[in-house]
PDB file of C-alpha atoms and ligand atoms in Angstrom:
ATOM      1  CA  MET D  10      82.823 145.223 118.566  1.00 82.00           C
ATOM      2  CA  ASP D  11      83.295 143.302 115.273  1.00 93.00           C
ATOM      3  CA  ILE D  12      81.791 139.941 115.936  1.00 95.00           C
ATOM      4  CA  GLY D  13      83.112 138.602 112.648  1.00 92.00           C
ATOM      5  CA  GLN D  14      86.594 139.039 114.099  1.00 94.00           C
ATOM      6  CA  ALA D  15      86.030 136.259 116.623  1.00 97.00           C
ATOM      7  CA  ALA D  16      88.001 133.367 114.963  1.00 97.00           C
ATOM      8  CA  THR D  17      87.277 130.768 117.587  1.00 97.00           C
ATOM      9  CA  LEU D  18      84.497 129.973 120.058  1.00 98.00           C
ATOM     10  CA  ALA D  19      86.820 130.925 122.921  1.00 97.00           C
ATOM     11  CA  GLU D  20      87.357 134.324 121.332  1.00 97.00           C
ATOM     12  CA  LEU D  21      83.633 134.727 120.789  1.00 98.00           C
ATOM     13  CA  GLU D  22      82.991 133.839 124.448  1.00 98.00           C
ATOM     14  CA  ALA D  23      85.400 136.547 125.510  1.00 98.00           C
ATOM     15  CA  MET D  24      83.574 139.047 123.312  1.00 98.00           C
ATOM     16  CA  VAL D  25      80.215 138.067 124.771  1.00 98.00           C
ATOM     17  CA  GLY D  26      81.756 138.433 128.227  1.00 98.00           C
ATOM     18  CA  SER D  27      82.645 142.124 127.555  1.00 97.00           C
ATOM     19  CA  PHE D  28      79.463 142.951 125.721  1.00 97.00           C
ATOM     20  CA  GLU D  29      77.252 145.457 127.557  1.00 97.00           C
ATOM     21  CA  GLY D  30      74.393 145.584 125.109  1.00 97.00           C
ATOM     22  CA  CYS D  31      72.086 143.022 126.757  1.00 97.00           C
ATOM     23  CA  ALA D  32      70.347 144.235 129.984  1.00 96.00           C
ATOM     24  CA  LEU D  33      70.217 140.681 131.358  1.00 98.00           C
ATOM     25  CA  LYS D  34      73.959 140.914 132.093  1.00 98.00           C
ATOM     26  CA  ARG D  35      73.253 143.364 134.890  1.00 97.00           C
ATOM     27  CA  THR D  36      71.010 141.133 136.939  1.00 97.00           C
ATOM     28  CA  ALA D  37      72.673 137.729 136.277  1.00 98.00           C
ATOM     29  CA  LYS D  38      75.565 136.209 138.295  1.00 98.00           C
ATOM     30  CA  SER D  39      77.269 134.434 135.392  1.00 98.00           C
ATOM     31  CA  LEU D  40      77.678 134.256 131.711  1.00 98.00           C
ATOM     32  CA  CYS D  41      76.325 130.909 130.324  1.00 98.00           C
ATOM     33  CA  PHE D  42      77.996 130.659 126.994  1.00 98.00           C
ATOM     34  CA  ALA D  43      77.934 126.978 126.211  1.00 98.00           C
ATOM     35  CA  ARG D  44      78.303 123.382 127.423  1.00 98.00           C
ATOM     36  CA  GLY D  45      79.663 120.416 125.502  1.00 98.00           C
ATOM     37  CA  ASN D  46      82.232 119.843 122.774  1.00 98.00           C
ATOM     38  CA  PRO D  47      83.306 122.791 120.585  1.00 97.00           C
ATOM     39  CA  GLU D  48      83.962 120.318 117.795  1.00 97.00           C
ATOM     40  CA  ALA D  49      80.560 118.574 118.060  1.00 97.00           C
ATOM     41  CA  ARG D  50      78.525 117.918 114.924  1.00 97.00           C
ATOM     42  CA  ILE D  51      75.228 118.460 116.860  1.00 98.00           C
ATOM     43  CA  MET D  52      74.316 121.837 118.227  1.00 98.00           C
ATOM     44  CA  LEU D  53      71.253 122.483 120.410  1.00 98.00           C
ATOM     45  CA  ILE D  54      69.826 125.862 121.262  1.00 98.00           C
ATOM     46  CA  GLY D  55      67.476 126.444 124.173  1.00 98.00           C
ATOM     47  CA  GLU D  56      65.773 129.542 125.510  1.00 98.00           C
ATOM     48  CA  ALA D  57      67.554 131.065 128.494  1.00 98.00           C
ATOM     49  CA  PRO D  58      69.589 130.062 131.496  1.00 98.00           C
ATOM     50  CA  GLY D  59      67.722 129.472 134.677  1.00 98.00           C
ATOM     51  CA  ARG D  60      68.771 129.588 138.371  1.00 98.00           C
ATOM     52  CA  ASP D  61      70.996 126.480 138.219  1.00 98.00           C
ATOM     53  CA  GLU D  62      72.594 127.549 135.009  1.00 98.00           C
ATOM     54  CA  ASP D  63      73.290 130.997 136.525  1.00 98.00           C
ATOM     55  CA  LEU D  64      74.948 129.430 139.505  1.00 98.00           C
ATOM     56  CA  HIS D  65      77.146 127.150 137.390  1.00 98.00           C
ATOM     57  CA  GLY D  66      77.750 129.353 134.405  1.00 98.00           C
ATOM     58  CA  LYS D  67      76.652 126.643 131.983  1.00 98.00           C
ATOM     59  CA  PRO D  68      73.501 126.016 129.948  1.00 98.00           C
ATOM     60  CA  PHE D  69      71.131 123.221 130.826  1.00 98.00           C
ATOM     61  CA  VAL D  70      72.565 121.894 134.066  1.00 98.00           C
ATOM     62  CA  GLY D  71      69.245 121.976 136.074  1.00 97.00           C
ATOM     63  CA  ARG D  72      66.240 119.714 135.928  1.00 97.00           C
ATOM     64  CA  ALA D  73      65.415 120.493 132.278  1.00 98.00           C
ATOM     65  CA  GLY D  74      69.078 119.856 131.439  1.00 98.00           C
ATOM     66  CA  GLN D  75      69.083 116.525 133.175  1.00 98.00           C
ATOM     67  CA  LEU D  76      66.035 115.448 131.211  1.00 98.00           C
ATOM     68  CA  LEU D  77      67.742 116.619 128.046  1.00 98.00           C
ATOM     69  CA  ASP D  78      70.800 114.626 128.803  1.00 98.00           C
ATOM     70  CA  ARG D  79      68.688 111.487 129.371  1.00 97.00           C
ATOM     71  CA  MET D  80      66.860 112.111 126.130  1.00 97.00           C
ATOM     72  CA  LEU D  81      70.127 112.501 124.264  1.00 98.00           C
ATOM     73  CA  ALA D  82      71.589 109.451 125.904  1.00 98.00           C
ATOM     74  CA  ALA D  83      68.642 107.471 124.613  1.00 96.00           C
ATOM     75  CA  ILE D  84      69.790 108.147 121.099  1.00 96.00           C
ATOM     76  CA  GLY D  85      73.396 107.391 122.035  1.00 96.00           C
ATOM     77  CA  LEU D  86      74.658 110.946 122.507  1.00 97.00           C
ATOM     78  CA  SER D  87      76.781 112.018 125.402  1.00 96.00           C
ATOM     79  CA  GLU D  88      78.073 115.505 126.281  1.00 96.00           C
ATOM     80  CA  ALA D  89      81.192 114.808 124.143  1.00 97.00           C
ATOM     81  CA  GLN D  90      79.049 114.682 120.987  1.00 97.00           C
ATOM     82  CA  ILE D  91      76.942 117.782 121.511  1.00 98.00           C
ATOM     83  CA  TYR D  92      77.275 121.503 122.012  1.00 98.00           C
ATOM     84  CA  ILE D  93      74.520 123.379 123.748  1.00 98.00           C
ATOM     85  CA  THR D  94      73.710 127.041 124.130  1.00 98.00           C
ATOM     86  CA  ASN D  95      70.684 129.403 124.486  1.00 98.00           C
ATOM     87  CA  THR D  96      69.099 132.361 122.655  1.00 98.00           C
ATOM     88  CA  VAL D  97      70.375 134.588 125.457  1.00 98.00           C
ATOM     89  CA  TYR D  98      73.620 134.175 127.511  1.00 98.00           C
ATOM     90  CA  TRP D  99      72.321 135.418 130.913  1.00 98.00           C
ATOM     91  CA  ARG D 100      69.472 134.365 133.221  1.00 98.00           C
ATOM     92  CA  PRO D 101      66.369 136.579 132.969  1.00 98.00           C
ATOM     93  CA  PRO D 102      65.353 137.723 136.420  1.00 97.00           C
ATOM     94  CA  GLY D 103      63.010 135.229 138.111  1.00 96.00           C
ATOM     95  CA  ASN D 104      63.280 133.023 135.052  1.00 95.00           C
ATOM     96  CA  ARG D 105      60.885 135.110 133.003  1.00 96.00           C
ATOM     97  CA  THR D 106      60.892 134.694 129.199  1.00 96.00           C
ATOM     98  CA  PRO D 107      63.613 136.776 127.532  1.00 97.00           C
ATOM     99  CA  THR D 108      62.190 139.789 125.690  1.00 97.00           C
ATOM    100  CA  PRO D 109      62.520 140.190 121.957  1.00 96.00           C
ATOM    101  CA  GLU D 110      65.056 142.931 122.572  1.00 97.00           C
ATOM    102  CA  GLU D 111      67.198 140.756 124.765  1.00 98.00           C
ATOM    103  CA  ILE D 112      67.033 137.955 122.218  1.00 97.00           C
ATOM    104  CA  GLU D 113      67.896 140.370 119.456  1.00 97.00           C
ATOM    105  CA  ALA D 114      70.866 141.757 121.367  1.00 97.00           C
ATOM    106  CA  CYS D 115      72.423 138.263 121.669  1.00 98.00           C
ATOM    107  CA  ALA D 116      71.384 137.116 118.137  1.00 97.00           C
ATOM    108  CA  PRO D 117      74.543 138.258 116.222  1.00 97.00           C
ATOM    109  CA  PHE D 118      76.697 136.365 118.743  1.00 98.00           C
ATOM    110  CA  LEU D 119      74.545 133.265 118.341  1.00 98.00           C
ATOM    111  CA  ALA D 120      74.760 133.487 114.557  1.00 97.00           C
ATOM    112  CA  ARG D 121      78.541 133.676 114.810  1.00 98.00           C
ATOM    113  CA  GLN D 122      78.531 130.793 117.341  1.00 98.00           C
ATOM    114  CA  ILE D 123      76.690 128.608 114.815  1.00 98.00           C
ATOM    115  CA  GLU D 124      79.039 129.687 112.071  1.00 97.00           C
ATOM    116  CA  LEU D 125      82.136 128.859 114.035  1.00 98.00           C
ATOM    117  CA  LEU D 126      80.848 125.461 115.205  1.00 98.00           C
ATOM    118  CA  SER D 127      79.411 124.789 111.775  1.00 97.00           C
ATOM    119  CA  PRO D 128      77.368 121.757 112.971  1.00 97.00           C
ATOM    120  CA  GLN D 129      75.929 119.021 110.749  1.00 97.00           C
ATOM    121  CA  VAL D 130      72.622 119.284 112.719  1.00 98.00           C
ATOM    122  CA  LEU D 131      70.996 122.082 114.586  1.00 98.00           C
ATOM    123  CA  VAL D 132      68.240 121.274 117.128  1.00 98.00           C
ATOM    124  CA  LEU D 133      66.043 124.140 118.332  1.00 98.00           C
ATOM    125  CA  LEU D 134      64.557 123.492 121.761  1.00 98.00           C
ATOM    126  CA  GLY D 135      61.207 125.214 122.071  1.00 97.00           C
ATOM    127  CA  GLY D 136      59.502 128.219 120.456  1.00 96.00           C
ATOM    128  CA  ALA D 137      61.969 130.882 121.593  1.00 96.00           C
ATOM    129  CA  ALA D 138      64.906 129.307 119.854  1.00 97.00           C
ATOM    130  CA  ALA D 139      62.831 128.400 116.763  1.00 97.00           C
ATOM    131  CA  LYS D 140      61.621 131.943 116.552  1.00 95.00           C
ATOM    132  CA  SER D 141      65.095 133.470 116.962  1.00 95.00           C
ATOM    133  CA  ILE D 142      66.897 131.215 114.541  1.00 97.00           C
ATOM    134  CA  LEU D 143      64.176 130.680 111.939  1.00 96.00           C
ATOM    135  CA  GLY D 144      62.718 134.160 112.201  1.00 94.00           C
ATOM    136  CA  THR D 145      59.184 132.723 112.203  1.00 93.00           C
ATOM    137  CA  SER D 146      56.205 133.380 114.349  1.00 90.00           C
ATOM    138  CA  GLU D 147      54.816 129.881 113.674  1.00 94.00           C
ATOM    139  CA  GLY D 148      54.126 127.848 116.792  1.00 95.00           C
ATOM    140  CA  ILE D 149      56.458 125.044 117.910  1.00 96.00           C
ATOM    141  CA  MET D 150      53.823 122.362 117.445  1.00 96.00           C
ATOM    142  CA  ARG D 151      53.601 123.203 113.750  1.00 96.00           C
ATOM    143  CA  LEU D 152      57.311 123.614 113.275  1.00 97.00           C
ATOM    144  CA  ARG D 153      58.528 120.493 115.031  1.00 97.00           C
ATOM    145  CA  GLY D 154      59.094 117.186 113.510  1.00 96.00           C
ATOM    146  CA  LYS D 155      60.282 118.193 110.069  1.00 97.00           C
ATOM    147  CA  TRP D 156      63.658 119.051 108.613  1.00 98.00           C
ATOM    148  CA  LEU D 157      64.144 122.762 108.016  1.00 97.00           C
ATOM    149  CA  THR D 158      67.285 124.596 106.982  1.00 97.00           C
ATOM    150  CA  TYR D 159      69.316 127.343 108.493  1.00 98.00           C
ATOM    151  CA  GLN D 160      71.557 129.224 106.029  1.00 96.00           C
ATOM    152  CA  CYS D 161      74.942 130.011 107.428  1.00 92.00           C
ATOM    153  CA  ALA D 162      78.079 131.187 105.576  1.00 90.00           C
ATOM    154  CA  GLY D 163      76.913 129.672 102.302  1.00 92.00           C
ATOM    155  CA  ARG D 164      75.923 126.351 103.966  1.00 94.00           C
ATOM    156  CA  SER D 165      72.438 124.887 104.568  1.00 97.00           C
ATOM    157  CA  ILE D 166      72.422 123.329 107.999  1.00 98.00           C
ATOM    158  CA  ALA D 167      69.762 120.640 108.638  1.00 98.00           C
ATOM    159  CA  THR D 168      67.600 122.074 111.410  1.00 98.00           C
ATOM    160  CA  LEU D 169      64.958 120.464 113.525  1.00 98.00           C
ATOM    161  CA  ALA D 170      62.737 122.193 116.023  1.00 98.00           C
ATOM    162  CA  THR D 171      61.345 120.162 118.992  1.00 98.00           C
ATOM    163  CA  LEU D 172      59.701 120.639 122.312  1.00 98.00           C
ATOM    164  CA  HIS D 173      61.655 122.236 125.115  1.00 98.00           C
ATOM    165  CA  PRO D 174      62.610 119.852 127.920  1.00 98.00           C
ATOM    166  CA  ALA D 175      61.196 122.243 130.582  1.00 97.00           C
ATOM    167  CA  TYR D 176      57.875 121.986 128.821  1.00 98.00           C
ATOM    168  CA  LEU D 177      58.176 118.143 128.772  1.00 98.00           C
ATOM    169  CA  LEU D 178      58.655 118.207 132.572  1.00 98.00           C
ATOM    170  CA  ARG D 179      55.314 119.851 132.853  1.00 98.00           C
ATOM    171  CA  LYS D 180      53.624 117.741 130.049  1.00 98.00           C
ATOM    172  CA  PRO D 181      55.288 114.299 130.181  1.00 97.00           C
ATOM    173  CA  ASP D 182      52.612 112.900 127.877  1.00 97.00           C
ATOM    174  CA  GLU D 183      54.190 114.964 125.101  1.00 97.00           C
ATOM    175  CA  LYS D 184      57.519 113.330 125.367  1.00 97.00           C
ATOM    176  CA  ARG D 185      56.488 111.029 122.565  1.00 97.00           C
ATOM    177  CA  TYR D 186      56.750 113.951 120.131  1.00 98.00           C
ATOM    178  CA  ALA D 187      60.197 114.819 121.289  1.00 97.00           C
ATOM    179  CA  TRP D 188      61.166 111.169 121.036  1.00 97.00           C
ATOM    180  CA  ARG D 189      60.079 111.075 117.404  1.00 97.00           C
ATOM    181  CA  ASP D 190      62.059 114.211 116.708  1.00 98.00           C
ATOM    182  CA  LEU D 191      65.224 112.835 118.423  1.00 98.00           C
ATOM    183  CA  LEU D 192      64.931 109.684 116.301  1.00 97.00           C
ATOM    184  CA  MET D 193      65.023 111.817 113.222  1.00 98.00           C
ATOM    185  CA  VAL D 194      68.206 113.456 114.554  1.00 98.00           C
ATOM    186  CA  LYS D 195      69.703 109.992 115.171  1.00 96.00           C
ATOM    187  CA  GLU D 196      68.871 108.942 111.706  1.00 97.00           C
ATOM    188  CA  LYS D 197      70.400 112.068 110.120  1.00 96.00           C
ATOM    189  CA  ILE D 198      73.641 111.777 112.043  1.00 94.00           C
ATOM    190  CA  GLU D 199      73.988 108.092 111.170  1.00 93.00           C
ATOM    191  CA  GLN D 200      73.785 109.017 107.369  1.00 89.00           C
ATOM    192  CA  LYS D 201      77.302 110.529 107.497  1.00 64.00           C
TER     193      LYS D 201
HETATM  194  N1  URA A 310      66.183 126.128 129.876  1.00 70.37           N
HETATM  195  C1  URA A 310      66.750 126.679 128.835  1.00 70.37           C
HETATM  196  O1  URA A 310      66.230 126.997 127.901  1.00 70.37           O
HETATM  197  N2  URA A 310      68.097 126.801 128.925  1.00 70.37           N
HETATM  198  C2  URA A 310      68.809 126.415 129.950  1.00 70.37           C
HETATM  199  O2  URA A 310      70.036 126.573 129.869  1.00 70.37           O
HETATM  200  C3  URA A 310      68.166 125.863 131.088  1.00 70.37           C
HETATM  201  C4  URA A 310      66.829 125.757 130.991  1.00 70.37           C
END
């Protein structure tokens, strides 16, 4: 499978659909490739699909997704202006954290997905996405709230890590950090 041959996001999705190298595919019901606009300037990456996502075949459609949508709406963004995916494309059994092997198996597809979308801004939701994309073991609390860069096909993409909405459902007091981060995103996209 030559991932570089995927010339569009639709072709890449078809490739992911026929990929047998990630064990999660065997236990999941559906492939959750992406949600949103394939021409969006803002790309968000979460951790892994959960039960609702597995049922619908789309990322972030459950409670965490609804919170995410409300947070994005608060900075004026609707689904038409964003594109969302995850570090892995299938639900881990019982919603466990995806293993490093599962994340690694999906990583080349995710890298190509970013390259094809070529967003102005990349938002990493939670530690798993930050670790996979930035290749760092630094905790999310230290990474969040500052502009980082992701190198992709000769471009530096402005990248911001923030708290995962599922974490915010458990720790609503920490929404203030995510709010600050989202205001940084708003400011950045208003610059162009
Ligand atoms: N949490 C995630 O990280 N991704 C989803 O798609 C849903 C919940």
